[in-house]
């Protein structure tokens, strides 16, 4: 029943999307100006007077602080208001900036829900909303942004689960949802994001196991699933991710042994599994397949502790943390959490 309701509201949204985008064909730079003035009107604090002074009708929109227009259409292509200490909400009118390719609102104090009208930003490739106080469920309508390559929602207060529709965002290269309150499982189909290079879900409330399909995301370079409640084994298929550079899954409840295939990913520089319940021992040939390893973090597991004979072959190794979990340590780890 719940699923049915969710699906029909999704269809409504779809209808809305089709109707309103056809009504938007007669837009020009004045549309962009109105959209930006509407955003300005929702900003209740601008302590450094970034917008106060420059965002006025007396000046051409293309010269406003943080605004860059395209040379061909003379429409707003880039909006970068990052790190300005702005406080406010995002009005639906922002969706009228239909020529926008890059939107960076990172490191401000924006709050509230993201307006659905943002689905009209169909040229958007880069969206950074990190380090704000946005809330509400992670919108599934991001899937309508058919060109999106970077989606950064890190350090906000998003809730709900990762929409399984996200697996349709085939152009996505970076998905960062670090430090939110996202629950549920990582969608089983996440591995169909074949262009994904960076997946960061650190510091949420994710449960379940690591999806086997991840082994299909063959471009993956950075994976960080630390500080969640993930169970089960590390899938063997992770070892097929030949482009992996940084594999970080600390402080979860992973069990079983570390798949030996991981020690054959020749590009890997960081392997961090601290604070799980991994068991077994490390292969003696550990360093022979991972020549550029710089950091190996394995403390607080149930691993059989011995030093692989090949360690001298990890010539770039800077940090090896391999501490045993004592009762006192367990206590400390809890405190650090
Ligand atoms: C934009 O379009 C509106 C009507 O659609 C028109 O009145 C206005 O003059 C146009 N502005 C520019 C700058 O072309
Ligand atoms: C936005 O501007 C900041 C500061 O100038 C810069 O560090 C950041 O990379 C810019 N964002 C984008 C998407 O270019
Ligand atoms: C901008 O968006 C609003 C609400 O999303 C809409 O009602 C309005 O007609 C749009 N304005 C222009 C100038 O396109
Ligand atoms: C991001 O969130 C985490 C967890 O709440 C916090 O430890 C960290 O300091 C935050 N980062 C910034 C720059 O606010
Ligand atoms: C998602 O992808 C599936 C399979 O390719 C397709 O059938 C479905 O229509 C897509 N949904 C949306 C909302 O794009
Ligand atoms: C990986 O992709 C192939 C081809 O699309 C598919 O048949 C297979 O089931 C996928 N594997 C996993 C583990 O999802
Ligand atoms: C690692 O790679 C080598 C050479 O490609 C291969 O012989 C070996 O079987 C691989 N080991 C594992 C555990 O996959
Ligand atoms: C270190 O690597 C070399 C070259 O691959 C290999 O011949 C040697 O056996 C390795 N040493 C150890 C201790 O595994």
Short mmCIF file of C-alpha atoms and ligand atoms in Angstrom, two decimals:
data_model
loop_
_atom_site.label_atom_id
_atom_site.label_comp_id
_atom_site.label_asym_id
_atom_site.label_seq_id
_atom_site.Cartn_x
_atom_site.Cartn_y
_atom_site.Cartn_z
CA UNK A 1 0.00 0.00 0.00
CA UNK A 2 2.72 2.41 1.00
CA UNK A 3 4.55 1.54 -2.20
CA UNK A 4 1.43 2.17 -4.26
CA UNK A 5 0.98 5.62 -2.74
CA UNK A 6 4.62 6.45 -3.33
CA UNK A 7 4.34 5.31 -6.93
CA UNK A 8 1.20 7.31 -7.73
CA UNK A 9 2.64 10.47 -6.24
CA UNK A 10 5.66 9.83 -8.42
CA UNK A 11 3.39 9.66 -11.51
CA UNK A 12 1.74 12.94 -10.48
CA UNK A 13 5.15 14.49 -10.23
CA UNK A 14 5.98 13.17 -13.68
CA UNK A 15 2.80 14.74 -15.12
CA UNK A 16 3.57 18.01 -13.42
CA UNK A 17 7.06 17.91 -14.82
CA UNK A 18 5.86 17.40 -18.40
CA UNK A 19 3.16 20.11 -18.22
CA UNK A 20 5.24 22.78 -16.57
CA UNK A 21 8.28 22.29 -18.77
CA UNK A 22 6.21 22.89 -21.90
CA UNK A 23 4.92 26.14 -20.39
CA UNK A 24 8.46 27.39 -19.88
CA UNK A 25 9.56 27.73 -23.48
CA UNK A 26 9.24 31.55 -23.63
CA UNK A 27 11.97 32.40 -21.18
CA UNK A 28 14.82 34.90 -21.41
CA UNK A 29 17.39 36.60 -19.18
CA UNK A 30 14.56 38.44 -17.38
CA UNK A 31 13.30 35.03 -16.25
CA UNK A 32 16.73 34.36 -14.74
CA UNK A 33 16.76 37.77 -13.06
CA UNK A 34 13.35 37.15 -11.47
CA UNK A 35 14.46 33.70 -10.29
CA UNK A 36 17.60 35.10 -8.66
CA UNK A 37 15.73 38.02 -7.07
CA UNK A 38 13.27 35.49 -5.70
CA UNK A 39 16.19 33.55 -4.20
CA UNK A 40 17.58 36.78 -2.74
CA UNK A 41 14.19 37.55 -1.17
CA UNK A 42 14.35 34.22 0.71
CA UNK A 43 17.78 34.92 2.16
CA UNK A 44 17.30 36.22 5.68
CA UNK A 45 20.95 36.64 6.55
CA UNK A 46 23.84 37.77 4.36
CA UNK A 47 26.39 38.88 6.97
CA UNK A 48 29.11 39.79 4.48
CA UNK A 49 26.69 41.66 2.16
CA UNK A 50 27.60 39.60 -0.88
CA UNK A 51 24.16 39.85 -2.47
CA UNK A 52 22.99 43.13 -0.87
CA UNK A 53 25.42 45.13 -2.88
CA UNK A 54 25.68 43.35 -6.18
CA UNK A 55 22.32 41.69 -6.81
CA UNK A 56 20.39 44.76 -7.92
CA UNK A 57 18.32 45.56 -11.00
CA UNK A 58 20.76 48.39 -11.72
CA UNK A 59 23.35 45.89 -12.87
CA UNK A 60 23.12 43.20 -15.53
CA UNK A 61 22.42 39.76 -13.98
CA UNK A 62 25.50 38.38 -15.70
CA UNK A 63 27.66 40.67 -13.54
CA UNK A 64 26.11 39.72 -10.22
CA UNK A 65 28.38 38.10 -7.63
CA UNK A 66 28.45 34.33 -8.06
CA UNK A 67 26.71 34.43 -11.45
CA UNK A 68 28.28 33.40 -14.75
CA UNK A 69 26.36 33.57 -18.02
CA UNK A 70 26.97 31.51 -21.12
CA UNK A 71 28.44 33.42 -24.04
CA UNK A 72 26.05 31.93 -26.61
CA UNK A 73 22.62 32.37 -24.98
CA UNK A 74 23.49 35.06 -22.43
CA UNK A 75 21.65 33.04 -19.78
CA UNK A 76 22.78 32.06 -16.29
CA UNK A 77 24.93 28.94 -16.64
CA UNK A 78 26.80 28.89 -13.33
CA UNK A 79 25.61 29.95 -9.90
CA UNK A 80 28.24 29.70 -7.21
CA UNK A 81 27.27 31.07 -3.80
CA UNK A 82 29.46 28.69 -1.84
CA UNK A 83 30.96 29.69 1.49
CA UNK A 84 29.09 33.00 1.88
CA UNK A 85 27.38 32.29 5.20
CA UNK A 86 23.96 32.83 3.62
CA UNK A 87 20.90 31.74 5.56
CA UNK A 88 17.52 31.04 4.00
CA UNK A 89 15.47 28.64 1.94
CA UNK A 90 15.45 27.79 -1.76
CA UNK A 91 12.32 29.07 -3.54
CA UNK A 92 10.63 27.11 -6.34
CA UNK A 93 11.54 29.92 -8.73
CA UNK A 94 15.13 28.64 -8.71
CA UNK A 95 13.80 25.97 -11.07
CA UNK A 96 13.35 28.74 -13.68
CA UNK A 97 17.12 28.92 -14.19
CA UNK A 98 16.77 26.38 -16.96
CA UNK A 99 20.17 27.10 -18.51
CA UNK A 100 21.97 26.31 -15.29
CA UNK A 101 24.78 23.76 -15.67
CA UNK A 102 26.45 24.18 -12.29
CA UNK A 103 24.91 25.09 -8.94
CA UNK A 104 27.14 25.38 -5.89
CA UNK A 105 25.45 26.43 -2.63
CA UNK A 106 27.92 24.54 -0.45
CA UNK A 107 28.96 25.72 3.03
CA UNK A 108 26.10 28.08 3.88
CA UNK A 109 23.13 27.92 6.22
CA UNK A 110 20.38 27.04 3.77
CA UNK A 111 17.62 24.98 5.31
CA UNK A 112 14.21 23.50 4.52
CA UNK A 113 13.22 21.10 1.77
CA UNK A 114 14.50 21.29 -1.78
CA UNK A 115 11.72 22.51 -4.10
CA UNK A 116 10.47 20.02 -6.71
CA UNK A 117 10.73 22.77 -9.31
CA UNK A 118 14.45 21.98 -9.37
CA UNK A 119 13.52 19.13 -11.73
CA UNK A 120 13.32 21.80 -14.46
CA UNK A 121 17.09 22.27 -14.26
CA UNK A 122 17.52 19.72 -17.02
CA UNK A 123 20.95 20.97 -18.10
CA UNK A 124 22.40 20.63 -14.60
CA UNK A 125 25.63 18.63 -14.41
CA UNK A 126 27.03 19.73 -11.06
CA UNK A 127 25.02 20.18 -7.86
CA UNK A 128 26.74 20.87 -4.55
CA UNK A 129 24.49 21.49 -1.54
CA UNK A 130 26.95 20.17 1.04
CA UNK A 131 27.49 21.69 4.49
CA UNK A 132 24.05 23.25 4.90
CA UNK A 133 20.99 22.28 6.94
CA UNK A 134 18.69 20.97 4.23
CA UNK A 135 16.14 18.47 5.52
CA UNK A 136 13.38 16.20 4.30
CA UNK A 137 13.62 12.88 2.52
CA UNK A 138 16.27 12.51 -0.15
CA UNK A 139 14.25 13.49 -3.24
CA UNK A 140 13.77 10.77 -5.85
CA UNK A 141 13.17 13.49 -8.44
CA UNK A 142 16.92 13.92 -8.84
CA UNK A 143 16.43 11.17 -11.40
CA UNK A 144 14.91 13.78 -13.75
CA UNK A 145 18.22 15.62 -13.91
CA UNK A 146 19.35 13.54 -16.84
CA UNK A 147 22.79 15.13 -17.19
CA UNK A 148 23.79 15.17 -13.53
CA UNK A 149 27.38 14.09 -12.95
CA UNK A 150 28.07 15.35 -9.44
CA UNK A 151 25.54 15.25 -6.60
CA UNK A 152 26.92 16.36 -3.25
CA UNK A 153 24.45 16.37 -0.34
CA UNK A 154 27.07 15.77 2.36
CA UNK A 155 26.67 17.25 5.87
CA UNK A 156 22.97 18.09 5.80
CA UNK A 157 19.95 16.65 7.61
CA UNK A 158 18.42 14.56 4.86
CA UNK A 159 16.37 11.58 6.01
CA UNK A 160 14.63 8.63 4.35
CA UNK A 161 16.39 6.06 2.26
CA UNK A 162 18.48 6.24 -0.89
CA UNK A 163 15.85 6.09 -3.66
CA UNK A 164 16.38 2.95 -5.74
CA UNK A 165 15.54 5.15 -8.75
CA UNK A 166 19.01 6.63 -8.27
CA UNK A 167 20.28 3.60 -10.14
CA UNK A 168 18.77 5.25 -13.26
CA UNK A 169 21.09 8.23 -13.02
CA UNK A 170 23.46 6.77 -15.53
CA UNK A 171 25.54 9.95 -15.96
CA UNK A 172 26.35 10.18 -12.24
CA UNK A 173 30.06 10.17 -11.41
CA UNK A 174 30.04 11.40 -7.81
CA UNK A 175 27.42 10.69 -5.18
CA UNK A 176 28.24 12.13 -1.77
CA UNK A 177 25.74 11.78 1.05
CA UNK A 178 28.20 11.74 3.95
CA UNK A 179 26.85 12.71 7.37
CA UNK A 180 23.09 12.81 6.96
CA UNK A 181 20.43 10.64 8.62
CA UNK A 182 19.82 8.26 5.77
CA UNK A 183 18.31 4.90 6.70
CA UNK A 184 17.48 1.61 5.06
CA UNK A 185 19.61 -0.42 2.72
CA UNK A 186 21.93 0.66 -0.05
CA UNK A 187 19.83 -0.05 -3.18
CA UNK A 188 20.69 -3.48 -4.56
CA UNK A 189 20.87 -1.98 -8.06
CA UNK A 190 23.37 0.77 -7.21
CA UNK A 191 25.98 -1.06 -9.30
CA UNK A 192 24.18 -0.09 -12.50
CA UNK A 193 25.70 3.37 -12.10
CA UNK A 194 28.48 2.42 -14.46
CA UNK A 195 29.99 5.91 -14.55
CA UNK A 196 30.25 6.19 -10.78
CA UNK A 197 33.75 7.09 -9.57
CA UNK A 198 33.03 8.33 -6.07
CA UNK A 199 30.46 6.93 -3.64
CA UNK A 200 30.48 8.40 -0.13
CA UNK A 201 27.82 7.37 2.36
CA UNK A 202 29.85 7.82 5.56
CA UNK A 203 28.06 8.61 8.82
CA UNK A 204 24.46 7.60 8.14
CA UNK A 205 22.13 4.90 9.48
CA UNK A 206 22.43 2.42 6.66
CA UNK A 207 21.65 -1.23 7.37
CA UNK A 208 21.80 -4.48 5.45
CA UNK A 209 24.72 -5.69 3.43
CA UNK A 210 27.00 -4.22 0.80
CA UNK A 211 25.23 -4.83 -2.54
CA UNK A 212 26.89 -7.42 -4.75
CA UNK A 213 26.08 -5.25 -7.76
CA UNK A 214 28.77 -2.79 -6.71
CA UNK A 215 31.24 -5.05 -8.50
CA UNK A 216 29.61 -3.83 -11.74
CA UNK A 217 30.48 -0.18 -11.01
CA UNK A 218 33.83 -0.77 -12.63
CA UNK A 219 34.92 2.90 -12.70
CA UNK A 220 34.65 3.23 -8.92
CA UNK A 221 37.75 4.89 -7.43
CA UNK A 222 36.58 5.96 -3.98
CA UNK A 223 34.16 4.06 -1.79
CA UNK A 224 33.44 5.22 1.77
CA UNK A 225 30.70 3.47 3.72
CA UNK A 226 32.14 4.09 7.20
CA UNK A 227 30.08 4.72 10.35
CA UNK A 228 26.91 2.90 9.37
CA UNK A 229 25.41 -0.41 10.54
CA UNK A 230 26.26 -2.59 7.58
CA UNK A 231 26.31 -6.35 8.15
CA UNK A 232 27.51 -9.38 6.26
CA UNK A 233 30.66 -10.07 4.30
CA UNK A 234 32.72 -7.84 2.08
CA UNK A 235 31.63 -9.05 -1.38
CA UNK A 236 34.34 -10.90 -3.28
CA UNK A 237 33.43 -8.85 -6.39
CA UNK A 238 34.89 -5.68 -4.85
CA UNK A 239 38.23 -7.13 -5.93
CA UNK A 240 37.11 -6.72 -9.56
CA UNK A 241 37.06 -2.94 -9.19
CA UNK A 242 40.41 -2.36 -10.85
CA UNK A 243 40.24 1.44 -10.60
CA UNK A 244 39.70 1.45 -6.84
CA UNK A 245 42.02 3.84 -5.06
CA UNK A 246 40.45 4.26 -1.66
CA UNK A 247 38.34 1.53 -0.07
CA UNK A 248 37.07 2.72 3.30
CA UNK A 249 34.49 0.79 5.31
CA UNK A 250 35.29 1.55 8.95
CA UNK A 251 33.08 1.09 12.01
CA UNK A 252 30.34 -1.15 10.69
CA UNK A 253 29.52 -4.75 11.60
CA UNK A 254 31.17 -6.57 8.73
CA UNK A 255 32.12 -10.21 9.25
CA UNK A 256 34.04 -12.95 7.52
CA UNK A 257 37.46 -12.69 5.96
CA UNK A 258 38.79 -9.96 3.72
CA UNK A 259 38.46 -11.24 0.13
CA UNK A 260 41.97 -11.91 -1.14
CA UNK A 261 41.04 -10.32 -4.49
CA UNK A 262 41.22 -6.93 -2.77
CA UNK A 263 44.96 -7.40 -2.38
CA UNK A 264 45.21 -7.60 -6.15
CA UNK A 265 43.80 -4.15 -6.98
CA UNK A 266 47.03 -2.65 -8.26
CA UNK A 267 45.86 1.00 -8.04
CA UNK A 268 44.73 0.85 -4.44
CA UNK A 269 46.35 3.31 -2.01
CA UNK A 270 44.09 3.12 1.04
CA UNK A 271 42.37 0.13 2.57
CA UNK A 272 40.53 0.88 5.82
CA UNK A 273 38.39 -1.67 7.63
CA UNK A 274 38.97 -0.54 11.24
CA UNK A 275 36.21 -1.36 13.73
CA UNK A 276 34.38 -4.33 12.22
CA UNK A 277 34.29 -8.01 13.10
CA UNK A 278 36.47 -9.26 10.28
CA UNK A 279 38.28 -12.53 10.92
CA UNK A 280 40.82 -14.76 9.24
CA UNK A 281 44.39 -13.84 8.48
CA UNK A 282 46.14 -11.68 5.93
CA UNK A 283 47.68 -13.40 2.89
CA UNK A 284 51.46 -13.70 3.06
CA UNK A 285 51.75 -12.22 -0.43
CA UNK A 286 49.71 -9.20 0.70
CA UNK A 287 51.97 -6.53 -0.75
CA UNK A 288 52.88 -8.19 -4.01
CA UNK A 289 49.68 -7.15 -5.82
CA UNK A 290 49.25 -3.68 -4.27
CA UNK A 291 52.56 -1.91 -4.85
CA UNK A 292 51.42 1.68 -4.19
CA UNK A 293 49.56 1.03 -0.92
CA UNK A 294 49.98 4.00 1.45
CA UNK A 295 47.62 3.18 4.30
CA UNK A 296 46.30 -0.08 5.71
CA UNK A 297 43.87 0.30 8.63
CA UNK A 298 42.72 -2.95 10.16
CA UNK A 299 42.55 -2.28 13.92
CA UNK A 300 39.69 -3.43 16.11
CA UNK A 301 38.67 -6.53 14.22
CA UNK A 302 38.98 -10.23 14.99
CA UNK A 303 41.78 -10.82 12.54
CA UNK A 304 44.50 -13.33 13.33
CA UNK A 305 47.46 -11.04 13.95
CA UNK A 306 50.61 -11.83 12.10
CA UNK A 307 52.77 -9.78 9.76
CA UNK A 308 52.71 -10.87 6.10
CA UNK A 309 56.21 -11.68 4.87
CA UNK A 310 55.76 -9.48 1.79
CA UNK A 311 55.35 -6.27 3.81
CA UNK A 312 58.72 -4.98 2.58
CA UNK A 313 57.22 -4.89 -0.92
CA UNK A 314 54.69 -2.21 0.11
CA UNK A 315 57.44 0.38 -0.33
CA UNK A 316 55.11 3.40 -0.08
CA UNK A 317 53.30 2.25 3.04
CA UNK A 318 53.09 5.08 5.58
CA UNK A 319 50.45 3.92 8.01
CA UNK A 320 49.74 0.42 9.16
CA UNK A 321 47.25 0.27 11.98
CA UNK A 322 46.63 -3.20 13.20
CA UNK A 323 45.72 -2.88 16.86
CA UNK A 324 43.90 -5.54 18.75
CA UNK A 325 40.58 -4.74 20.35
CA UNK A 326 41.03 -4.74 24.11
CA UNK A 327 38.11 -4.12 26.44
CA UNK A 328 39.53 -0.69 27.15
CA UNK A 329 39.82 0.01 23.42
CA UNK A 330 36.23 -1.04 22.84
CA UNK A 331 35.24 1.46 25.46
CA UNK A 332 37.27 4.19 23.76
CA UNK A 333 35.86 3.42 20.33
CA UNK A 334 32.37 3.83 21.76
CA UNK A 335 33.34 7.17 23.22
CA UNK A 336 34.88 8.34 19.93
CA UNK A 337 31.68 7.38 18.14
C1 LIG B 1 11.68 38.66 -21.97
O1 LIG B 1 10.42 38.20 -22.36
C2 LIG B 1 9.34 39.02 -21.95
C3 LIG B 1 8.02 38.41 -22.38
O2 LIG B 1 8.13 37.03 -22.59
C4 LIG B 1 9.49 40.42 -22.58
O3 LIG B 1 8.47 41.25 -22.12
C5 LIG B 1 10.82 40.99 -22.19
O4 LIG B 1 11.05 42.22 -22.85
C6 LIG B 1 11.96 40.03 -22.53
N1 LIG B 1 13.19 40.55 -21.96
C7 LIG B 1 14.31 40.58 -22.64
C8 LIG B 1 15.50 41.13 -21.90
O5 LIG B 1 14.41 40.17 -23.76
C1 LIG B 2 32.76 28.06 -6.23
O1 LIG B 2 33.64 29.04 -5.73
C2 LIG B 2 34.54 28.56 -4.75
C3 LIG B 2 35.31 29.74 -4.20
O2 LIG B 2 35.75 30.55 -5.20
C4 LIG B 2 35.43 27.51 -5.37
O3 LIG B 2 36.32 26.99 -4.42
C5 LIG B 2 34.56 26.39 -5.92
O4 LIG B 2 35.36 25.43 -6.58
C6 LIG B 2 33.53 26.94 -6.90
N1 LIG B 2 32.61 25.89 -7.29
C7 LIG B 2 32.55 25.42 -8.52
C8 LIG B 2 31.55 24.37 -8.77
O5 LIG B 2 33.29 25.80 -9.42
C1 LIG B 3 9.02 30.93 -12.36
O1 LIG B 3 8.56 29.88 -11.57
C2 LIG B 3 7.32 30.11 -10.94
C3 LIG B 3 7.06 29.00 -9.93
O2 LIG B 3 7.89 27.90 -10.09
C4 LIG B 3 6.28 30.30 -11.99
O3 LIG B 3 5.01 30.46 -11.40
C5 LIG B 3 6.62 31.50 -12.83
O4 LIG B 3 5.72 31.67 -13.86
C6 LIG B 3 8.03 31.41 -13.37
N1 LIG B 3 8.41 32.73 -13.86
C7 LIG B 3 8.85 32.97 -15.08
C8 LIG B 3 9.19 34.36 -15.42
O5 LIG B 3 9.03 32.09 -15.88
C1 LIG B 4 30.20 17.09 9.03
O1 LIG B 4 29.43 16.30 9.88
C2 LIG B 4 30.19 15.52 10.80
C3 LIG B 4 29.23 14.66 11.58
O2 LIG B 4 28.21 15.40 12.12
C4 LIG B 4 30.99 16.41 11.72
O3 LIG B 4 31.80 15.65 12.54
C5 LIG B 4 31.86 17.31 10.87
O4 LIG B 4 32.54 18.22 11.68
C6 LIG B 4 31.01 18.06 9.86
N1 LIG B 4 31.88 18.85 9.03
C7 LIG B 4 31.79 20.18 8.99
C8 LIG B 4 32.84 20.87 8.19
O5 LIG B 4 30.88 20.79 9.51
C1 LIG B 5 14.49 3.71 -14.78
O1 LIG B 5 15.15 2.71 -15.58
C2 LIG B 5 14.32 1.63 -15.93
C3 LIG B 5 15.17 0.59 -16.61
O2 LIG B 5 16.06 1.16 -17.51
C4 LIG B 5 13.21 2.15 -16.83
O3 LIG B 5 12.34 1.10 -17.18
C5 LIG B 5 12.42 3.21 -16.07
O4 LIG B 5 11.46 3.80 -16.91
C6 LIG B 5 13.34 4.31 -15.57
N1 LIG B 5 12.57 5.22 -14.71
C7 LIG B 5 12.72 6.54 -14.72
C8 LIG B 5 11.83 7.29 -13.82
O5 LIG B 5 13.55 7.10 -15.40
C1 LIG B 6 26.29 -6.99 -13.48
O1 LIG B 6 25.84 -6.60 -14.76
C2 LIG B 6 25.47 -7.67 -15.60
C3 LIG B 6 25.16 -7.11 -16.97
O2 LIG B 6 24.28 -6.03 -16.87
C4 LIG B 6 24.30 -8.39 -14.97
O3 LIG B 6 23.91 -9.49 -15.78
C5 LIG B 6 24.70 -8.92 -13.60
O4 LIG B 6 23.61 -9.52 -12.96
C6 LIG B 6 25.24 -7.77 -12.74
N1 LIG B 6 25.79 -8.34 -11.53
C7 LIG B 6 25.35 -8.03 -10.31
C8 LIG B 6 26.04 -8.69 -9.18
O5 LIG B 6 24.44 -7.24 -10.14
C1 LIG B 7 46.16 -11.88 -8.31
O1 LIG B 7 46.67 -11.63 -9.61
C2 LIG B 7 47.61 -12.61 -10.05
C3 LIG B 7 48.20 -12.13 -11.37
O2 LIG B 7 47.23 -11.52 -12.18
C4 LIG B 7 46.90 -13.95 -10.16
O3 LIG B 7 47.82 -14.92 -10.57
C5 LIG B 7 46.33 -14.31 -8.79
O4 LIG B 7 45.58 -15.50 -8.91
C6 LIG B 7 45.43 -13.21 -8.28
N1 LIG B 7 45.07 -13.53 -6.90
C7 LIG B 7 43.85 -13.41 -6.44
C8 LIG B 7 43.65 -13.76 -5.03
O5 LIG B 7 42.92 -13.00 -7.13
C1 LIG B 8 58.64 -8.88 -3.40
O1 LIG B 8 58.38 -8.71 -4.77
C2 LIG B 8 59.29 -9.37 -5.62
C3 LIG B 8 58.98 -8.94 -7.06
O2 LIG B 8 57.61 -9.05 -7.33
C4 LIG B 8 59.17 -10.86 -5.43
O3 LIG B 8 60.08 -11.53 -6.23
C5 LIG B 8 59.47 -11.17 -3.95
O4 LIG B 8 59.26 -12.56 -3.71
C6 LIG B 8 58.57 -10.36 -3.06
N1 LIG B 8 58.98 -10.53 -1.66
C7 LIG B 8 58.22 -11.14 -0.74
C8 LIG B 8 58.81 -11.22 0.62
O5 LIG B 8 57.12 -11.58 -0.97
#
